[in-house]
PDB file of C-alpha atoms and ligand atoms in Angstrom:
ATOM      1  CA  MET U   1     139.595 -93.832  15.631  1.00 44.00           C
ATOM      2  CA  HIS U   2     139.580 -96.923  13.386  1.00 54.00           C
ATOM      3  CA  ASP U   3     138.384 -99.221  16.173  1.00 67.00           C
ATOM      4  CA  ASP U   4     135.413 -96.962  16.871  1.00 87.00           C
ATOM      5  CA  LEU U   5     133.275 -98.678  14.289  1.00 89.00           C
ATOM      6  CA  SER U   6     134.034-102.205  15.382  1.00 89.00           C
ATOM      7  CA  SER U   7     133.592-101.370  19.052  1.00 91.00           C
ATOM      8  CA  GLN U   8     130.294 -99.664  18.262  1.00 92.00           C
ATOM      9  CA  ILE U   9     129.186-102.765  16.361  1.00 95.00           C
ATOM     10  CA  GLU U  10     130.237-105.111  19.158  1.00 94.00           C
ATOM     11  CA  THR U  11     128.734-103.004  21.943  1.00 94.00           C
ATOM     12  CA  THR U  12     125.456-102.812  20.056  1.00 95.00           C
ATOM     13  CA  ALA U  13     125.444-106.522  19.256  1.00 96.00           C
ATOM     14  CA  ASP U  14     126.075-107.240  22.947  1.00 95.00           C
ATOM     15  CA  ILE U  15     123.024-105.157  23.965  1.00 95.00           C
ATOM     16  CA  ILE U  16     120.897-107.258  21.610  1.00 96.00           C
ATOM     17  CA  ARG U  17     122.418-110.573  22.693  1.00 95.00           C
ATOM     18  CA  ALA U  18     121.652-109.678  26.313  1.00 95.00           C
ATOM     19  CA  ARG U  19     117.950-109.493  25.392  1.00 94.00           C
ATOM     20  CA  THR U  20     117.514-112.709  23.387  1.00 93.00           C
ATOM     21  CA  HIS U  21     118.951-116.157  22.883  1.00 90.00           C
ATOM     22  CA  ARG U  22     117.882-116.033  19.309  1.00 93.00           C
ATOM     23  CA  LYS U  23     120.522-116.167  16.575  1.00 95.00           C
ATOM     24  CA  PRO U  24     118.906-114.295  13.696  1.00 97.00           C
ATOM     25  CA  GLN U  25     119.503-115.817  10.290  1.00 96.00           C
ATOM     26  CA  VAL U  26     117.745-113.196   8.222  1.00 97.00           C
ATOM     27  CA  GLY U  27     117.534-109.416   8.638  1.00 97.00           C
ATOM     28  CA  VAL U  28     114.702-107.299   7.293  1.00 97.00           C
ATOM     29  CA  ILE U  29     114.764-103.537   6.988  1.00 96.00           C
ATOM     30  CA  LEU U  30     111.217-102.199   6.734  1.00 92.00           C
ATOM     31  CA  GLY U  31     110.714 -99.099   4.629  1.00 85.00           C
ATOM     32  CA  SER U  32     108.170 -96.298   4.998  1.00 74.00           C
ATOM     33  CA  GLY U  33     104.684 -97.667   5.548  1.00 75.00           C
ATOM     34  CA  LEU U  34     105.833-101.312   5.460  1.00 82.00           C
ATOM     35  CA  SER U  35     106.285-101.908   9.174  1.00 83.00           C
ATOM     36  CA  GLN U  36     103.130-103.953   9.626  1.00 85.00           C
ATOM     37  CA  LEU U  37     105.200-107.039   8.825  1.00 90.00           C
ATOM     38  CA  VAL U  38     106.386-107.042  12.430  1.00 90.00           C
ATOM     39  CA  ASP U  39     102.795-107.835  13.545  1.00 91.00           C
ATOM     40  CA  HIS U  40     103.290-111.311  12.041  1.00 92.00           C
ATOM     41  CA  ILE U  41     106.482-112.084  13.940  1.00 95.00           C
ATOM     42  CA  ALA U  42     106.010-114.842  16.507  1.00 94.00           C
ATOM     43  CA  ASP U  43     107.636-114.787  19.990  1.00 94.00           C
ATOM     44  CA  PRO U  44     108.843-111.221  19.547  1.00 95.00           C
ATOM     45  CA  THR U  45     111.532-109.441  21.546  1.00 95.00           C
ATOM     46  CA  VAL U  46     111.115-105.735  20.941  1.00 95.00           C
ATOM     47  CA  ILE U  47     113.987-103.335  21.574  1.00 94.00           C
ATOM     48  CA  PRO U  48     113.192 -99.633  21.032  1.00 92.00           C
ATOM     49  CA  TYR U  49     116.019 -97.749  19.340  1.00 91.00           C
ATOM     50  CA  THR U  50     116.047 -95.477  22.390  1.00 89.00           C
ATOM     51  CA  GLU U  51     117.549 -98.432  24.312  1.00 90.00           C
ATOM     52  CA  ILE U  52     120.350 -98.800  21.747  1.00 90.00           C
ATOM     53  CA  PRO U  53     122.766 -95.909  22.337  1.00 87.00           C
ATOM     54  CA  ALA U  54     124.576 -96.212  19.055  1.00 89.00           C
ATOM     55  CA  PHE U  55     121.330 -95.968  17.064  1.00 86.00           C
ATOM     56  CA  PRO U  56     120.109 -92.502  16.284  1.00 76.00           C
ATOM     57  CA  ASN U  57     116.414 -91.845  16.902  1.00 69.00           C
ATOM     58  CA  PRO U  58     114.558 -91.861  13.635  1.00 60.00           C
ATOM     59  CA  SER U  59     112.810 -88.569  13.159  1.00 61.00           C
ATOM     60  CA  VAL U  60     110.632 -89.303  10.172  1.00 55.00           C
ATOM     61  CA  LEU U  61     106.878 -89.706  10.572  1.00 45.00           C
ATOM     62  CA  GLY U  62     105.823 -93.270   9.935  1.00 50.00           C
ATOM     63  CA  HIS U  63     108.998 -94.724  11.401  1.00 58.00           C
ATOM     64  CA  LYS U  64     108.527 -96.082  14.831  1.00 71.00           C
ATOM     65  CA  GLY U  65     112.088 -96.975  15.647  1.00 88.00           C
ATOM     66  CA  GLU U  66     112.331-100.476  17.062  1.00 91.00           C
ATOM     67  CA  LEU U  67     114.175-103.658  16.509  1.00 94.00           C
ATOM     68  CA  VAL U  68     112.087-106.814  16.629  1.00 95.00           C
ATOM     69  CA  LEU U  69     113.612-110.325  16.988  1.00 97.00           C
ATOM     70  CA  GLY U  70     111.437-113.364  16.571  1.00 97.00           C
ATOM     71  CA  GLU U  71     110.285-116.025  14.197  1.00 96.00           C
ATOM     72  CA  LEU U  72     108.536-115.757  10.837  1.00 96.00           C
ATOM     73  CA  GLY U  73     108.193-118.316   8.084  1.00 94.00           C
ATOM     74  CA  GLY U  74     110.303-120.772  10.079  1.00 94.00           C
ATOM     75  CA  VAL U  75     113.372-118.567  10.309  1.00 96.00           C
ATOM     76  CA  SER U  76     114.848-116.511  13.126  1.00 96.00           C
ATOM     77  CA  LEU U  77     114.425-112.949  12.023  1.00 97.00           C
ATOM     78  CA  LEU U  78     115.776-109.570  13.073  1.00 97.00           C
ATOM     79  CA  ALA U  79     113.483-106.842  11.740  1.00 96.00           C
ATOM     80  CA  LEU U  80     114.234-103.118  11.821  1.00 95.00           C
ATOM     81  CA  ARG U  81     111.115-101.033  12.033  1.00 91.00           C
ATOM     82  CA  GLY U  82     112.397 -97.687  10.915  1.00 87.00           C
ATOM     83  CA  ARG U  83     115.740 -96.921   9.243  1.00 89.00           C
ATOM     84  CA  PHE U  84     118.101 -94.023   9.276  1.00 91.00           C
ATOM     85  CA  HIS U  85     118.229 -91.858   6.193  1.00 92.00           C
ATOM     86  CA  PHE U  86     121.099 -89.810   4.839  1.00 95.00           C
ATOM     87  CA  TYR U  87     118.696 -86.862   4.357  1.00 94.00           C
ATOM     88  CA  GLU U  88     118.053 -86.752   8.105  1.00 90.00           C
ATOM     89  CA  GLY U  89     121.662 -85.676   8.450  1.00 91.00           C
ATOM     90  CA  TYR U  90     123.201 -88.985   9.508  1.00 92.00           C
ATOM     91  CA  THR U  91     126.527 -89.995   8.035  1.00 94.00           C
ATOM     92  CA  MET U  92     126.643 -92.929   5.677  1.00 96.00           C
ATOM     93  CA  GLN U  93     128.353 -94.876   8.548  1.00 94.00           C
ATOM     94  CA  GLU U  94     125.402 -94.144  10.842  1.00 92.00           C
ATOM     95  CA  VAL U  95     122.904 -95.053   8.162  1.00 94.00           C
ATOM     96  CA  THR U  96     124.530 -98.467   7.725  1.00 96.00           C
ATOM     97  CA  LEU U  97     125.454 -99.351  11.335  1.00 96.00           C
ATOM     98  CA  PRO U  98     122.336-101.574  11.783  1.00 96.00           C
ATOM     99  CA  VAL U  99     123.481-103.743   8.855  1.00 98.00           C
ATOM    100  CA  ARG U 100     126.927-104.134  10.484  1.00 97.00           C
ATOM    101  CA  VAL U 101     125.204-105.129  13.747  1.00 97.00           C
ATOM    102  CA  MET U 102     123.035-107.669  11.948  1.00 97.00           C
ATOM    103  CA  ARG U 103     126.169-109.184  10.428  1.00 97.00           C
ATOM    104  CA  ALA U 104     127.873-109.318  13.827  1.00 97.00           C
ATOM    105  CA  LEU U 105     124.848-111.209  15.163  1.00 97.00           C
ATOM    106  CA  GLY U 106     125.240-113.809  12.408  1.00 96.00           C
ATOM    107  CA  VAL U 107     122.658-112.605   9.911  1.00 97.00           C
ATOM    108  CA  GLU U 108     123.549-113.973   6.466  1.00 97.00           C
ATOM    109  CA  THR U 109     120.656-112.743   4.368  1.00 98.00           C
ATOM    110  CA  LEU U 110     119.338-109.194   4.201  1.00 98.00           C
ATOM    111  CA  ILE U 111     115.923-108.333   2.912  1.00 98.00           C
ATOM    112  CA  VAL U 112     115.787-104.623   2.368  1.00 98.00           C
ATOM    113  CA  THR U 113     112.538-102.829   1.512  1.00 95.00           C
ATOM    114  CA  ASN U 114     111.544 -99.280   0.683  1.00 94.00           C
ATOM    115  CA  ALA U 115     108.887 -96.971  -0.624  1.00 91.00           C
ATOM    116  CA  ALA U 116     109.829 -95.674  -4.050  1.00 94.00           C
ATOM    117  CA  GLY U 117     108.526 -93.583  -6.894  1.00 94.00           C
ATOM    118  CA  GLY U 118     107.858 -95.559 -10.052  1.00 95.00           C
ATOM    119  CA  LEU U 119     109.396 -93.937 -13.149  1.00 94.00           C
ATOM    120  CA  ASN U 120     107.394 -96.069 -15.553  1.00 86.00           C
ATOM    121  CA  ALA U 121     104.114 -94.314 -16.352  1.00 76.00           C
ATOM    122  CA  ASP U 122     102.444 -97.703 -16.989  1.00 82.00           C
ATOM    123  CA  TRP U 123     103.101 -98.842 -13.414  1.00 87.00           C
ATOM    124  CA  GLN U 124     100.498 -98.554 -10.683  1.00 86.00           C
ATOM    125  CA  VAL U 125     100.706 -97.268  -7.149  1.00 87.00           C
ATOM    126  CA  GLY U 126     100.818-100.404  -5.019  1.00 87.00           C
ATOM    127  CA  ASP U 127     103.014-102.391  -7.416  1.00 90.00           C
ATOM    128  CA  LEU U 128     105.906-104.248  -5.866  1.00 93.00           C
ATOM    129  CA  MET U 129     109.309-104.295  -7.532  1.00 96.00           C
ATOM    130  CA  ARG U 130     112.192-106.654  -6.964  1.00 97.00           C
ATOM    131  CA  ILE U 131     115.370-104.592  -7.138  1.00 98.00           C
ATOM    132  CA  ARG U 132     117.603-106.113  -9.809  1.00 98.00           C
ATOM    133  CA  ASP U 133     120.341-103.560  -9.441  1.00 98.00           C
ATOM    134  CA  HIS U 134     120.850-100.038  -8.173  1.00 98.00           C
ATOM    135  CA  LEU U 135     122.350 -96.675  -9.025  1.00 98.00           C
ATOM    136  CA  PHE U 136     123.830 -95.259  -5.863  1.00 98.00           C
ATOM    137  CA  LEU U 137     124.065 -91.618  -6.905  1.00 98.00           C
ATOM    138  CA  PRO U 138     125.372 -90.155  -3.599  1.00 98.00           C
ATOM    139  CA  GLY U 139     127.909 -93.013  -3.448  1.00 97.00           C
ATOM    140  CA  MET U 140     129.029 -92.276  -6.983  1.00 97.00           C
ATOM    141  CA  ALA U 141     129.555 -88.676  -5.925  1.00 96.00           C
ATOM    142  CA  GLY U 142     131.707 -89.674  -2.935  1.00 96.00           C
ATOM    143  CA  MET U 143     129.108 -89.967  -0.163  1.00 97.00           C
ATOM    144  CA  HIS U 144     129.940 -93.641   0.311  1.00 98.00           C
ATOM    145  CA  PRO U 145     129.744 -95.709   3.521  1.00 97.00           C
ATOM    146  CA  LEU U 146     133.045 -97.483   2.757  1.00 97.00           C
ATOM    147  CA  ARG U 147     135.025 -94.283   2.188  1.00 96.00           C
ATOM    148  CA  GLY U 148     137.964 -93.984   4.566  1.00 94.00           C
ATOM    149  CA  HIS U 149     139.827 -96.625   6.554  1.00 94.00           C
ATOM    150  CA  ASN U 150     138.827-100.159   5.763  1.00 95.00           C
ATOM    151  CA  ASP U 151     138.516-102.602   8.628  1.00 94.00           C
ATOM    152  CA  ASP U 152     139.562-105.865   6.993  1.00 94.00           C
ATOM    153  CA  ARG U 153     137.664-107.835   9.662  1.00 93.00           C
ATOM    154  CA  LEU U 154     134.433-106.430   8.248  1.00 95.00           C
ATOM    155  CA  GLY U 155     135.139-106.880   4.553  1.00 96.00           C
ATOM    156  CA  PRO U 156     137.605-106.161   1.732  1.00 97.00           C
ATOM    157  CA  ARG U 157     138.979-102.752   0.738  1.00 97.00           C
ATOM    158  CA  PHE U 158     137.545-103.024  -2.768  1.00 97.00           C
ATOM    159  CA  PRO U 159     134.395-105.129  -2.643  1.00 97.00           C
ATOM    160  CA  ALA U 160     132.721-106.183  -5.860  1.00 97.00           C
ATOM    161  CA  MET U 161     129.235-104.781  -6.408  1.00 98.00           C
ATOM    162  CA  LEU U 162     128.430-106.722  -9.574  1.00 97.00           C
ATOM    163  CA  ASN U 163     125.295-108.835  -9.006  1.00 97.00           C
ATOM    164  CA  ALA U 164     124.823-107.287  -5.572  1.00 98.00           C
ATOM    165  CA  TYR U 165     121.160-108.445  -5.564  1.00 98.00           C
ATOM    166  CA  ASP U 166     121.114-112.193  -5.269  1.00 98.00           C
ATOM    167  CA  ALA U 167     119.550-113.933  -8.294  1.00 97.00           C
ATOM    168  CA  ASP U 168     118.346-116.948  -6.241  1.00 96.00           C
ATOM    169  CA  LEU U 169     116.577-114.743  -3.745  1.00 97.00           C
ATOM    170  CA  GLY U 170     115.092-112.806  -6.640  1.00 97.00           C
ATOM    171  CA  ALA U 171     113.751-116.026  -8.126  1.00 96.00           C
ATOM    172  CA  MET U 172     112.215-116.931  -4.754  1.00 96.00           C
ATOM    173  CA  ALA U 173     110.495-113.565  -4.620  1.00 97.00           C
ATOM    174  CA  GLN U 174     109.100-114.120  -8.117  1.00 96.00           C
ATOM    175  CA  ALA U 175     107.871-117.596  -7.131  1.00 96.00           C
ATOM    176  CA  ALA U 176     106.270-116.141  -4.010  1.00 95.00           C
ATOM    177  CA  ALA U 177     104.536-113.436  -6.070  1.00 93.00           C
ATOM    178  CA  ARG U 178     103.167-116.013  -8.485  1.00 93.00           C
ATOM    179  CA  ARG U 179     101.752-118.055  -5.570  1.00 93.00           C
ATOM    180  CA  ALA U 180     100.180-114.935  -4.098  1.00 88.00           C
ATOM    181  CA  GLY U 181      98.767-113.848  -7.451  1.00 87.00           C
ATOM    182  CA  ALA U 182     100.709-110.573  -7.207  1.00 85.00           C
ATOM    183  CA  THR U 183     102.577-108.738  -9.891  1.00 87.00           C
ATOM    184  CA  LEU U 184     106.211-108.363  -8.928  1.00 94.00           C
ATOM    185  CA  ARG U 185     108.031-105.948 -11.232  1.00 95.00           C
ATOM    186  CA  ASP U 186     111.740-106.239 -11.741  1.00 96.00           C
ATOM    187  CA  GLY U 187     113.877-103.168 -12.071  1.00 97.00           C
ATOM    188  CA  VAL U 188     116.677-100.805 -11.246  1.00 97.00           C
ATOM    189  CA  TYR U 189     116.422 -98.613  -8.144  1.00 98.00           C
ATOM    190  CA  ALA U 190     118.166 -95.263  -7.953  1.00 98.00           C
ATOM    191  CA  MET U 191     119.015 -93.691  -4.607  1.00 98.00           C
ATOM    192  CA  LEU U 192     119.029 -89.921  -4.458  1.00 98.00           C
ATOM    193  CA  SER U 193     119.928 -88.216  -1.232  1.00 96.00           C
ATOM    194  CA  GLY U 194     116.604 -86.318  -0.948  1.00 90.00           C
ATOM    195  CA  PRO U 195     114.797 -84.884   0.961  1.00 95.00           C
ATOM    196  CA  ALA U 196     113.367 -83.014  -2.000  1.00 95.00           C
ATOM    197  CA  PHE U 197     111.456 -85.125  -4.506  1.00 94.00           C
ATOM    198  CA  GLU U 198     112.779 -85.035  -8.064  1.00 95.00           C
ATOM    199  CA  THR U 199     112.320 -82.307 -10.595  1.00 95.00           C
ATOM    200  CA  GLY U 200     110.773 -83.290 -13.952  1.00 93.00           C
ATOM    201  CA  ALA U 201     114.209 -83.071 -15.553  1.00 95.00           C
ATOM    202  CA  GLU U 202     115.653 -85.389 -12.910  1.00 96.00           C
ATOM    203  CA  MET U 203     112.839 -87.874 -13.540  1.00 95.00           C
ATOM    204  CA  THR U 204     113.522 -87.730 -17.285  1.00 95.00           C
ATOM    205  CA  PHE U 205     117.258 -88.158 -16.663  1.00 96.00           C
ATOM    206  CA  LEU U 206     116.712 -91.157 -14.428  1.00 97.00           C
ATOM    207  CA  ARG U 207     114.429 -92.833 -16.917  1.00 95.00           C
ATOM    208  CA  ALA U 208     116.968 -92.220 -19.702  1.00 95.00           C
ATOM    209  CA  VAL U 209     119.709 -94.048 -17.788  1.00 96.00           C
ATOM    210  CA  GLY U 210     117.521 -97.088 -17.151  1.00 94.00           C
ATOM    211  CA  VAL U 211     116.077 -96.412 -13.714  1.00 97.00           C
ATOM    212  CA  ASP U 212     112.687 -97.910 -12.859  1.00 97.00           C
ATOM    213  CA  ALA U 213     112.174 -96.682  -9.313  1.00 97.00           C
ATOM    214  CA  VAL U 214     113.632 -93.854  -7.243  1.00 97.00           C
ATOM    215  CA  GLY U 215     113.986 -93.423  -3.508  1.00 97.00           C
ATOM    216  CA  MET U 216     116.101 -92.069  -0.694  1.00 97.00           C
ATOM    217  CA  SER U 217     117.511 -95.156   0.973  1.00 97.00           C
ATOM    218  CA  THR U 218     118.594 -98.771   0.499  1.00 98.00           C
ATOM    219  CA  ALA U 219     121.724 -98.465  -1.652  1.00 98.00           C
ATOM    220  CA  PRO U 220     124.116 -97.685   1.253  1.00 98.00           C
ATOM    221  CA  GLU U 221     122.722-100.575   3.283  1.00 98.00           C
ATOM    222  CA  VAL U 222     123.104-102.966   0.360  1.00 98.00           C
ATOM    223  CA  VAL U 223     126.718-101.867  -0.244  1.00 98.00           C
ATOM    224  CA  VAL U 224     127.592-102.512   3.406  1.00 98.00           C
ATOM    225  CA  ALA U 225     125.738-105.854   3.431  1.00 98.00           C
ATOM    226  CA  ARG U 226     127.698-106.952   0.369  1.00 98.00           C
ATOM    227  CA  HIS U 227     130.927-105.685   1.943  1.00 98.00           C
ATOM    228  CA  GLY U 228     130.175-108.015   4.838  1.00 98.00           C
ATOM    229  CA  GLY U 229     129.354-110.909   2.533  1.00 97.00           C
ATOM    230  CA  MET U 230     125.601-110.995   3.047  1.00 98.00           C
ATOM    231  CA  ARG U 231     123.096-112.096   0.416  1.00 98.00           C
ATOM    232  CA  VAL U 232     120.585-109.406  -0.489  1.00 98.00           C
ATOM    233  CA  LEU U 233     117.000-109.267  -1.657  1.00 98.00           C
ATOM    234  CA  GLY U 234     115.529-105.813  -2.311  1.00 98.00           C
ATOM    235  CA  ILE U 235     111.844-105.046  -2.625  1.00 96.00           C
ATOM    236  CA  SER U 236     110.333-101.600  -3.435  1.00 95.00           C
ATOM    237  CA  LEU U 237     106.729-100.693  -2.924  1.00 92.00           C
ATOM    238  CA  ILE U 238     105.722 -98.170  -5.600  1.00 92.00           C
ATOM    239  CA  THR U 239     103.932 -95.496  -3.641  1.00 89.00           C
ATOM    240  CA  ASN U 240     103.647 -92.849  -6.321  1.00 89.00           C
ATOM    241  CA  ILE U 241     104.423 -92.323  -9.982  1.00 89.00           C
ATOM    242  CA  ALA U 242     107.488 -90.173 -10.468  1.00 90.00           C
ATOM    243  CA  HIS U 243     106.710 -88.936 -13.953  1.00 87.00           C
ATOM    244  CA  PRO U 244     106.741 -85.307 -15.154  1.00 85.00           C
ATOM    245  CA  ASP U 245     103.067 -85.630 -16.214  1.00 84.00           C
ATOM    246  CA  ALA U 246     101.947 -87.238 -12.947  1.00 78.00           C
ATOM    247  CA  PRO U 247     100.905 -85.222  -9.907  1.00 78.00           C
ATOM    248  CA  ALA U 248     103.721 -84.255  -7.507  1.00 79.00           C
ATOM    249  CA  ALA U 249     104.547 -86.715  -4.750  1.00 75.00           C
ATOM    250  CA  ASN U 250     104.018 -85.908  -1.115  1.00 75.00           C
ATOM    251  CA  HIS U 251     105.108 -87.752   2.001  1.00 76.00           C
ATOM    252  CA  GLN U 252     101.569 -88.490   3.227  1.00 73.00           C
ATOM    253  CA  GLU U 253     100.845 -90.180  -0.054  1.00 72.00           C
ATOM    254  CA  VAL U 254     104.022 -92.218   0.288  1.00 67.00           C
ATOM    255  CA  LEU U 255     102.831 -93.437   3.711  1.00 70.00           C
ATOM    256  CA  GLU U 256      99.213 -94.118   2.706  1.00 72.00           C
ATOM    257  CA  ALA U 257      99.317 -95.095  -0.928  1.00 66.00           C
ATOM    258  CA  GLY U 258      99.705 -98.701  -1.696  1.00 65.00           C
ATOM    259  CA  GLU U 259      97.819 -99.561   1.494  1.00 72.00           C
ATOM    260  CA  ALA U 260      96.117-102.398  -0.389  1.00 73.00           C
ATOM    261  CA  ALA U 261      99.501-103.867  -1.319  1.00 80.00           C
ATOM    262  CA  LYS U 262     100.708-104.193   2.233  1.00 81.00           C
ATOM    263  CA  PRO U 263      99.106-107.552   3.076  1.00 85.00           C
ATOM    264  CA  MET U 264     100.550-108.808  -0.192  1.00 88.00           C
ATOM    265  CA  PHE U 265     103.963-107.467   0.813  1.00 90.00           C
ATOM    266  CA  SER U 266     103.825-109.361   4.145  1.00 91.00           C
ATOM    267  CA  ALA U 267     102.661-112.557   2.364  1.00 92.00           C
ATOM    268  CA  LEU U 268     105.475-112.253  -0.173  1.00 93.00           C
ATOM    269  CA  ILE U 269     108.188-111.759   2.458  1.00 95.00           C
ATOM    270  CA  THR U 270     106.790-114.587   4.591  1.00 95.00           C
ATOM    271  CA  ASP U 271     106.840-116.925   1.579  1.00 96.00           C
ATOM    272  CA  VAL U 272     110.459-115.991   0.801  1.00 96.00           C
ATOM    273  CA  LEU U 273     111.378-116.715   4.425  1.00 96.00           C
ATOM    274  CA  GLN U 274     109.695-120.123   4.180  1.00 96.00           C
ATOM    275  CA  GLN U 275     111.760-120.912   1.111  1.00 96.00           C
ATOM    276  CA  ILE U 276     114.925-119.842   2.933  1.00 95.00           C
ATOM    277  CA  ALA U 277     113.889-122.066   5.890  1.00 94.00           C
ATOM    278  CA  ALA U 278     113.396-124.920   3.441  1.00 93.00           C
ATOM    279  CA  GLY U 279     117.031-124.501   2.482  1.00 85.00           C
ATOM    280  CA  ALA U 280     116.435-123.138  -0.979  1.00 60.00           C
ATOM    281  CA  VAL U 281     119.439-120.850  -0.505  1.00 55.00           C
ATOM    282  CA  ASN U 282     122.751-122.238   0.681  1.00 49.00           C
ATOM    283  CA  GLU U 283     124.253-120.473   3.711  1.00 48.00           C
ATOM    284  CA  ALA U 284     126.356-117.477   2.716  1.00 44.00           C
TER     285      ALA U 284
HETATM  286  N1  HPA P 301     111.110 -89.994  -5.074  1.00 56.58           N
HETATM  287  C1  HPA P 301     112.007 -90.213  -4.109  1.00 56.58           C
HETATM  288  N2  HPA P 301     111.791 -90.948  -3.060  1.00 56.58           N
HETATM  289  C2  HPA P 301     110.567 -91.506  -2.896  1.00 56.58           C
HETATM  290  C3  HPA P 301     109.560 -91.314  -3.851  1.00 56.58           C
HETATM  291  C4  HPA P 301     109.836 -90.509  -4.982  1.00 56.58           C
HETATM  292  O1  HPA P 301     108.993 -90.302  -5.864  1.00 56.58           O
HETATM  293  N3  HPA P 301     108.502 -92.011  -3.421  1.00 56.58           N
HETATM  294  C5  HPA P 301     108.847 -92.612  -2.253  1.00 56.58           C
HETATM  295  N4  HPA P 301     110.134 -92.325  -1.944  1.00 56.58           N
END
């Protein structure tokens, strides 16, 4: 049983290695509505998830489900267009398998992105937020990707999660935003399992405990990335305002809103990659 995970990781990494000679340095997980970044990737090798047996087929509208390897901003990149969500019924292990595979391929830096509801009523749809820290509510309640046997080859039994979001990468993102003339908020992201959006009381609760943005992904992937010793940058696109007095969120809005911010998002990520290529972050 215990070797299932590592054999799944290795089998999947082998499938990808057979398709490219590229050794990806940076991995990017593209959240809802943010997949246009892949259009900027040079010399792309595209592998649909349907050709990767261990990957489930993402069911959510707006998620295409392909892995793209190529070059952007001077670095070798592995981008995931479409992620697996806990609310779709996948286990936390399934949700985080792509991060394990990235690590096995040599990826040292993970850039994780998502669509999120902004809890601050002063924020605008289309704002970008650098994730400073997270509240992993399902994980705190026991739905945790590291629960169960620990494979010491993948990481330690009790990994630290303090400062999970790399300060140097965060500073690079802020520098990139300044250059692009964009506002980059800084805040705490809370992951709820979904798929229901929050009640008013839940929004009020989240605000009271210091949460700035709420979504249904990211935290499990970050925990597994940190378990494997990767550096992490997290960016949320605020697609709606999750405030009791604001109109209720809907999925179409999440996909469409913030359309104007998407070129800015691509420019920001590309700038961060250029900084990584320039060696601004030491290898993990
Ligand atoms: N809540 C939860 N998840 C989300 C939201 C939200 O308001 N917006 C985008 N993803």
